[in-house]
Backbone as JSON, one array per atom type, in Angstrom:
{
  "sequence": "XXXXXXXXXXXXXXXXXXXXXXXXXXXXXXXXXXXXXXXXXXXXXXXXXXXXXXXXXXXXXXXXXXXXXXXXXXXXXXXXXXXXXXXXXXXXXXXXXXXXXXXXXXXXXXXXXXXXXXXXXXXXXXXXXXXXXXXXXXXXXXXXXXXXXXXXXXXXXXXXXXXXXXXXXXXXX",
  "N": [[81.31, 1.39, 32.36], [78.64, 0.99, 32.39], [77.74, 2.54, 35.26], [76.74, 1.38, 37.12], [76.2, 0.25, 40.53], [74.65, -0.75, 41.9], [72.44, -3.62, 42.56], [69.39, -5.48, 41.63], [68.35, -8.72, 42.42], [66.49, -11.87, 41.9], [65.27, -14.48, 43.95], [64.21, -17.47, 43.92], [63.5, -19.25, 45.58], [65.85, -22.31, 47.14], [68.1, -24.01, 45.7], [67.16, -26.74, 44.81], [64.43, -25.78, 44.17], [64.31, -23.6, 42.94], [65.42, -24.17, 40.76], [63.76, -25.75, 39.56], [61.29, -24.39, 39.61], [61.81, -22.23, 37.75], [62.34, -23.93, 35.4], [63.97, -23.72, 32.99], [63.94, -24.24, 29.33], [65.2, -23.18, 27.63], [68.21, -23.47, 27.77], [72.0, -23.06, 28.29], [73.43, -23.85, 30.51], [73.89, -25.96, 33.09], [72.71, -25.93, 35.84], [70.95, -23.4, 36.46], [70.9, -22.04, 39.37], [72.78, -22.08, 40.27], [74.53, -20.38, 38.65], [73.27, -18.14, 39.09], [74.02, -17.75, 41.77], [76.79, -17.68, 40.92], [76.96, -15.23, 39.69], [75.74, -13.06, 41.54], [78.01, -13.56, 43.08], [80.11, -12.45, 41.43], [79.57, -10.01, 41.16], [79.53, -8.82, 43.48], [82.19, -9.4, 43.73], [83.02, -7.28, 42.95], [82.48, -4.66, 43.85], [80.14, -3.95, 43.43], [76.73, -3.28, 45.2], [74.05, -5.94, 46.16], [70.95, -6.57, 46.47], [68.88, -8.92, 47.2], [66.04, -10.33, 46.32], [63.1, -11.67, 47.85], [60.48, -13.73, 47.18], [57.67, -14.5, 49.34], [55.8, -16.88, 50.15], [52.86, -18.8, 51.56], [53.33, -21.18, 51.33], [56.21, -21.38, 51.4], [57.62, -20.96, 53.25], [59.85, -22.21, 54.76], [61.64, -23.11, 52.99], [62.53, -20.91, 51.88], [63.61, -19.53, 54.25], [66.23, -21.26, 54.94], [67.28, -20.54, 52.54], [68.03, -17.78, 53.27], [70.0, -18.79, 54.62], [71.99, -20.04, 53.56], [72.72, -17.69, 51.82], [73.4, -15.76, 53.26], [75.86, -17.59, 54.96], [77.88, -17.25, 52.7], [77.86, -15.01, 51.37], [77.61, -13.07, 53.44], [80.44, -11.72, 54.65], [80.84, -10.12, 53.03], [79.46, -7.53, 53.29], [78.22, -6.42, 51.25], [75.45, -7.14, 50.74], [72.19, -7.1, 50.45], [68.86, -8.46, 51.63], [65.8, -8.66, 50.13], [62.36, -8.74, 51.88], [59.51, -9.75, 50.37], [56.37, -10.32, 50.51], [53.97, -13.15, 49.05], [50.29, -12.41, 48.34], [48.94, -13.6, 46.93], [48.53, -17.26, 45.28], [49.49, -18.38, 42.2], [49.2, -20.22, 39.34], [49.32, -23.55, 39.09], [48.58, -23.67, 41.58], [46.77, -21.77, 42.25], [45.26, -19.4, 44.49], [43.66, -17.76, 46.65], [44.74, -16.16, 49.74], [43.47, -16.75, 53.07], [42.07, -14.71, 55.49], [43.41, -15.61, 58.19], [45.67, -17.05, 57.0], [46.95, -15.13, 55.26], [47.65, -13.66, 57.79], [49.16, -15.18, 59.13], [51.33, -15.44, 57.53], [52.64, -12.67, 57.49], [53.37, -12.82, 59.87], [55.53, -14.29, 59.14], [57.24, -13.13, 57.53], [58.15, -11.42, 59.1], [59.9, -12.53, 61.05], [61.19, -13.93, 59.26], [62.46, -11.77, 58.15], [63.88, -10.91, 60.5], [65.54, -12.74, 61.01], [67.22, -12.9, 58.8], [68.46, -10.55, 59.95], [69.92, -10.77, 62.27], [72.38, -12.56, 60.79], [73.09, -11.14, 59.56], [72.67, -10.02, 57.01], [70.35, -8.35, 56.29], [68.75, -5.45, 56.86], [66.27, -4.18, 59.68], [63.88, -1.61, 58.05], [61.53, -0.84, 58.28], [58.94, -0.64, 60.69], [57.42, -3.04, 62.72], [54.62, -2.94, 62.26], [54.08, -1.58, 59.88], [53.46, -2.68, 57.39], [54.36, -2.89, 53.79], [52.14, -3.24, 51.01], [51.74, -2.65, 48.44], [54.5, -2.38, 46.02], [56.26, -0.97, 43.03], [59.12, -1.09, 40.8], [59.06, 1.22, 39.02], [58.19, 3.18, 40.08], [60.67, 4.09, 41.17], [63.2, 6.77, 40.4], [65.84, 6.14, 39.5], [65.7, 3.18, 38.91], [66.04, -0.33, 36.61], [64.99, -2.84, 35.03], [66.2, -5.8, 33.81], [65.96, -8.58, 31.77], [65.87, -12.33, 31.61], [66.76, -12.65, 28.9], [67.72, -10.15, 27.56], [66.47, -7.52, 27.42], [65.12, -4.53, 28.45], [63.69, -2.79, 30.8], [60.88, -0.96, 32.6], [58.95, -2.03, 34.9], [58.13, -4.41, 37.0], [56.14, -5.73, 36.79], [55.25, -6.1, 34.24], [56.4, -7.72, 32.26], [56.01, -9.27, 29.79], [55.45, -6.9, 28.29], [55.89, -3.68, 27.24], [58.66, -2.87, 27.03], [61.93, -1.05, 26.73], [64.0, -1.0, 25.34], [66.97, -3.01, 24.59], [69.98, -4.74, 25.6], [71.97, -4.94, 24.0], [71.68, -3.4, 22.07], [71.39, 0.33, 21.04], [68.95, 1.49, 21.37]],
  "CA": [[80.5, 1.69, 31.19], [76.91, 1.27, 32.72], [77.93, 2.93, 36.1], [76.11, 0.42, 38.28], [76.36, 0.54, 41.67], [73.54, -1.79, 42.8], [71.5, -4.31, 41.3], [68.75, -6.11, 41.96], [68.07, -10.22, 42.02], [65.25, -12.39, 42.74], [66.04, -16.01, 43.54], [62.49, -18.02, 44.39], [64.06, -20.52, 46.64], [66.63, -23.17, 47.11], [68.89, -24.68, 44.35], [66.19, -27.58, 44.04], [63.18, -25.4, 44.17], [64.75, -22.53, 42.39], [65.77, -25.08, 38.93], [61.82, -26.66, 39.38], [60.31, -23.36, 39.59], [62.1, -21.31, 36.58], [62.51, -24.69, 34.54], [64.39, -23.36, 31.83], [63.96, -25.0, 28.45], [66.3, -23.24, 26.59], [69.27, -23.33, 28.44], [72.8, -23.97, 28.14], [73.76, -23.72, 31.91], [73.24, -27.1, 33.29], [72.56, -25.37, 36.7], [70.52, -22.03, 36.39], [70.27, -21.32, 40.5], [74.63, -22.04, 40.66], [74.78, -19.81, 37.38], [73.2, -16.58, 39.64], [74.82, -17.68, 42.41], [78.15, -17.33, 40.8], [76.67, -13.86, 39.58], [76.06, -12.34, 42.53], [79.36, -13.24, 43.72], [80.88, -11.42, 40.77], [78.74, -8.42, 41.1], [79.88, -8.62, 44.97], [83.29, -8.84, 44.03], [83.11, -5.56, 41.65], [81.66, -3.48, 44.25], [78.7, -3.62, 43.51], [75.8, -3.81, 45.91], [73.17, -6.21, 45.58], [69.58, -6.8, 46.66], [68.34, -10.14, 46.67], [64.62, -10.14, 46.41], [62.56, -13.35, 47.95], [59.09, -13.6, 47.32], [57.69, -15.56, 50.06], [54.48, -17.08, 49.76], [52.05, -19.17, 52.55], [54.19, -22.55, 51.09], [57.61, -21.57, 51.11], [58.25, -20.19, 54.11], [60.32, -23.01, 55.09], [62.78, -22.89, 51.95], [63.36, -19.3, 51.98], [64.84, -19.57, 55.43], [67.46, -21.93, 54.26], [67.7, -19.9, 51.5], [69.06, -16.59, 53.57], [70.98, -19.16, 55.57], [72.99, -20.0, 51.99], [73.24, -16.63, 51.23], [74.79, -15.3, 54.57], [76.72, -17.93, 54.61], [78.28, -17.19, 51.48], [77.96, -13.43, 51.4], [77.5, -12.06, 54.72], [81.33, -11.27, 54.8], [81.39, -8.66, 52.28], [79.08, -5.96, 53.78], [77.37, -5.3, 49.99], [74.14, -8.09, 50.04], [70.84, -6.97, 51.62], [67.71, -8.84, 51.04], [64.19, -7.46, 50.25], [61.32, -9.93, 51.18], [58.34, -9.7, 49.91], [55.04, -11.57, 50.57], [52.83, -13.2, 47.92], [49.41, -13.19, 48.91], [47.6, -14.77, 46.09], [49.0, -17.87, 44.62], [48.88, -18.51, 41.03], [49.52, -21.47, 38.48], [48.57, -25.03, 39.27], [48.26, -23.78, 43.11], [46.43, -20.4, 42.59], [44.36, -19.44, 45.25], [43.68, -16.15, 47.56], [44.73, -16.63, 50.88], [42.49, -16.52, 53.57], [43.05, -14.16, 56.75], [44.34, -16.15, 58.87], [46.64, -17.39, 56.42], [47.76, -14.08, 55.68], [48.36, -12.88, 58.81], [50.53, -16.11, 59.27], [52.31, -14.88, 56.48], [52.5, -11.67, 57.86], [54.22, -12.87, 61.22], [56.41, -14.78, 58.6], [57.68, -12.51, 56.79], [59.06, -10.56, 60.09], [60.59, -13.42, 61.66], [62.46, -13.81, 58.38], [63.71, -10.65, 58.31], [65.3, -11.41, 61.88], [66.85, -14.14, 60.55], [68.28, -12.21, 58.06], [69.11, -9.39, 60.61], [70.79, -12.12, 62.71], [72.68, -13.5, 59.98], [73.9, -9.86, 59.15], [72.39, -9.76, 55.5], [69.06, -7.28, 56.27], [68.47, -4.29, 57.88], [65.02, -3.81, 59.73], [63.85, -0.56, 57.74], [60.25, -0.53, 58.65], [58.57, -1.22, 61.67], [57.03, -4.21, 62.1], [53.3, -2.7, 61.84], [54.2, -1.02, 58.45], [54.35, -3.54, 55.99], [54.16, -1.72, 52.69], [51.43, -4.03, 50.74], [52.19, -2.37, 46.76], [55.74, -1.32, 45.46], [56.82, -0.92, 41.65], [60.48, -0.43, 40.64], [58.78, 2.17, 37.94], [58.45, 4.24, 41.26], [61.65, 4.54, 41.37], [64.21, 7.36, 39.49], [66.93, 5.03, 38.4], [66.05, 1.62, 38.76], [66.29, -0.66, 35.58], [64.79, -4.19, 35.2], [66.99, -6.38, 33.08], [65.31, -9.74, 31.87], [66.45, -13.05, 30.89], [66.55, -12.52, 27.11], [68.44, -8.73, 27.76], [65.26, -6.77, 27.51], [65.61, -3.74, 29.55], [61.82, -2.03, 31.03], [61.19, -0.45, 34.15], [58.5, -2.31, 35.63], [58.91, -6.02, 37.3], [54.85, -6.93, 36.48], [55.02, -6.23, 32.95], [57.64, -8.92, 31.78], [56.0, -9.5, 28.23], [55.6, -5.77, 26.93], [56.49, -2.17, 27.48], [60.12, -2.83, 26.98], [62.04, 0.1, 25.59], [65.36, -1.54, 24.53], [68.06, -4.3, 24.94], [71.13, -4.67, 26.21], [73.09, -5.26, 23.08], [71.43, -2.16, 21.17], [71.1, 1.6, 21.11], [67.9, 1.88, 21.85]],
  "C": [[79.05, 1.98, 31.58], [76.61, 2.38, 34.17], [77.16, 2.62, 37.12], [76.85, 0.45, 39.35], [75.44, -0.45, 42.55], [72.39, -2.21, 41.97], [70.79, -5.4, 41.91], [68.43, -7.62, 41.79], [67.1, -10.82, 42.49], [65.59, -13.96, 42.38], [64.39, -16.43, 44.22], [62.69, -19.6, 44.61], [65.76, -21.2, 46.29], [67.22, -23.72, 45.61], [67.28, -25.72, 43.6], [64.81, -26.84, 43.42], [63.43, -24.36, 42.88], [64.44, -23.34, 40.79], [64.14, -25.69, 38.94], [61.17, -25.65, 38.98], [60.7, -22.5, 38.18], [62.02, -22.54, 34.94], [62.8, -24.12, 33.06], [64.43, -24.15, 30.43], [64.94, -24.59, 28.04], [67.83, -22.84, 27.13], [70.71, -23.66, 28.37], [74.01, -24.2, 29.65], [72.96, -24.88, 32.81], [72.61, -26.51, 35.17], [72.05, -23.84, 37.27], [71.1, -21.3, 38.1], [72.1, -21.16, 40.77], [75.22, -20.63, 39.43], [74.45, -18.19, 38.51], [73.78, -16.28, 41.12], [75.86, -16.69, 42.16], [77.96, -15.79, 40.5], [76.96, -12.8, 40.3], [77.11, -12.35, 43.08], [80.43, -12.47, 42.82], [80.55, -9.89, 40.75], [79.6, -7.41, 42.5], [81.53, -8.41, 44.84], [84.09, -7.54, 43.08], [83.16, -4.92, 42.38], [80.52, -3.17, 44.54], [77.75, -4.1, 44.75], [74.65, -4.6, 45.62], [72.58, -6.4, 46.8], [69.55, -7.88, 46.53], [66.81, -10.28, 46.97], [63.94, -11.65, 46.72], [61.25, -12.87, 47.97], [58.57, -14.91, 48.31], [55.92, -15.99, 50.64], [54.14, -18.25, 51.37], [53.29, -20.8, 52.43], [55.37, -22.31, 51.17], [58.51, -21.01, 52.04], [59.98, -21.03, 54.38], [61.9, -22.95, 54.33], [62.97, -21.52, 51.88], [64.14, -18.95, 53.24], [65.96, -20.26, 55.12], [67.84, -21.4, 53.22], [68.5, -18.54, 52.25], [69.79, -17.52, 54.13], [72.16, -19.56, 54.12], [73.25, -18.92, 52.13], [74.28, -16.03, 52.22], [76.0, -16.37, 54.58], [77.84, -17.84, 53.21], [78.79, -15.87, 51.29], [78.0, -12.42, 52.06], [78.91, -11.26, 54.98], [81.56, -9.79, 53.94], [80.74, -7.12, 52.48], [78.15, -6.05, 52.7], [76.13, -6.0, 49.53], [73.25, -7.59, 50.84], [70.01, -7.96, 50.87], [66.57, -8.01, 50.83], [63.25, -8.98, 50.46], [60.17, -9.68, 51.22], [57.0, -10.85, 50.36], [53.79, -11.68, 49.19], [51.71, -13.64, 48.46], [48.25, -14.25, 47.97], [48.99, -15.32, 45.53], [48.63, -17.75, 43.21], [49.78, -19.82, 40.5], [49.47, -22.65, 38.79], [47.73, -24.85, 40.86], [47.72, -22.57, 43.36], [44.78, -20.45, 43.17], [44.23, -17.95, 45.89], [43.75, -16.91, 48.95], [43.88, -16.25, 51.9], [42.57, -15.77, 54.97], [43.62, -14.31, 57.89], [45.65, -16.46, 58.34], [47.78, -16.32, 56.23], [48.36, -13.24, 56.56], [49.45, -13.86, 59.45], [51.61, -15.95, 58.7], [52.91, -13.4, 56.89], [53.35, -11.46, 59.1], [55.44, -13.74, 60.39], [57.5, -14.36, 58.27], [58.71, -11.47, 57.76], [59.84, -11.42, 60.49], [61.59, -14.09, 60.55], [63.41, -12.82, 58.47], [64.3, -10.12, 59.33], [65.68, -11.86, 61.63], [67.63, -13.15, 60.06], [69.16, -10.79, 58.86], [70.11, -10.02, 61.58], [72.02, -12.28, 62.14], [73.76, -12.3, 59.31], [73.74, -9.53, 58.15], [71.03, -8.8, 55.39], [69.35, -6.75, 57.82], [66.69, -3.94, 58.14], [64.73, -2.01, 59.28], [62.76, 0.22, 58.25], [59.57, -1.37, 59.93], [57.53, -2.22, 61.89], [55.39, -4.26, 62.18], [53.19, -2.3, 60.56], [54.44, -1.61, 57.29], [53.35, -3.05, 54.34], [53.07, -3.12, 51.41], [51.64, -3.7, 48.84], [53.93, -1.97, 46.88], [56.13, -1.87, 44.0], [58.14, -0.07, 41.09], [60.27, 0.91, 39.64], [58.69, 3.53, 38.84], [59.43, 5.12, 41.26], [62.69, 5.05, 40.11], [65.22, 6.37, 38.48], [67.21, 3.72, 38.74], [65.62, 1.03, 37.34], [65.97, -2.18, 35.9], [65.81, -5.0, 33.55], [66.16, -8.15, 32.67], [65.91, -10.52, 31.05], [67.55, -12.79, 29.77], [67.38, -11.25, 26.76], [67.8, -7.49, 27.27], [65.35, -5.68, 28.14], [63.87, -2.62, 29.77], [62.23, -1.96, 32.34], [59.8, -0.93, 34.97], [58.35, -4.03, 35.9], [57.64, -6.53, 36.84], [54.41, -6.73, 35.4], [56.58, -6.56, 32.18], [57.54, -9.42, 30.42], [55.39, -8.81, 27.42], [56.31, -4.6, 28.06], [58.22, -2.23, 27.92], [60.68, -1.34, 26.16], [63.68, 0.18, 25.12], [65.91, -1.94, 25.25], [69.04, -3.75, 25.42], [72.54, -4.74, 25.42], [72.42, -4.28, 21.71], [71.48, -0.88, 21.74], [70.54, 1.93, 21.54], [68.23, 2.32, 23.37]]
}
């Protein structure tokens, strides 16, 4: 019906970190981070390809490695999971700060030595070389990507999450 083919996810750590960090109030999934788990493994066993997007900030290096080591374990067999990881350089919300350049360039040697792991591990492909790290990207860039949110919202850019929607998932629009 939708003719998906590949779809994007963003998990922002570990089971524990993951359920702390999204803290869902209104929920009826006693386990949000097992809930997209099980997702991606249905997506995976459709066909479909997925993305898993980690944002990986100065604090979390630590848990996002154990986090591709879950995922390969889990998914590495089927060929159809890549990761994307991303670096956040400014914090925000109780711990928002700008990092400072050392920090970032720690982050910076982080962020590669993840995505060996994950090349390791058989779940990422090095695309860019490891001087080229692309510092902006917006899925609005791109022809036919589609952000999907919570609530079944459907907009095409990931840093405007509470407007420029231009219809649901259970309408016409």
């Amino acid at each position: 019906l939708w003719h998906l083919n590949h779809a994007l996810i963003t998990l922002d750590g570990t089971e524990q970190n993951y359920n702390r960090i999204k803290a869902y109030i209104h929920r009826n999934e006693p386990n949000p981070f097992q809930r997209v788990m099980s997702n991606i493994e249905m997506l995976l066993k459709a066909g479909i390809k997925v993305t898993v997007r980690l944002h990986v900030s100065i604090d979390n290096v630590q848990d996002m490695q154990e986090l591709i080591k879950i995922l390969a374990d889990r998914f590495a067999s089927t060929g159809l999971l890549s990761l994307q990881i991303l670096h956040l350089f400014e914090l925000f919300g109780p711990e928002a700060r700008i990092l400072s350049s050392e920090e970032r360039a720690t982050l910076v040697r982080e962020i590669h030595r993840l995505k060996d792991y994950g090349c390791q591990l058989g779940i990422s492909k090095r695309k860019e070389k490891k001087h080229n790290l692309k510092l902006f990207r917006c899925m609005v860039d791109s022809e036919d990507a589609l952000m999907i949110v919570p609530d079944g919202h459907l907009g095409l850019c990931e840093h405007h999450l509470e407007d420029r929607f231009f219809g649901h998932i259970d309408s016409d629009e």
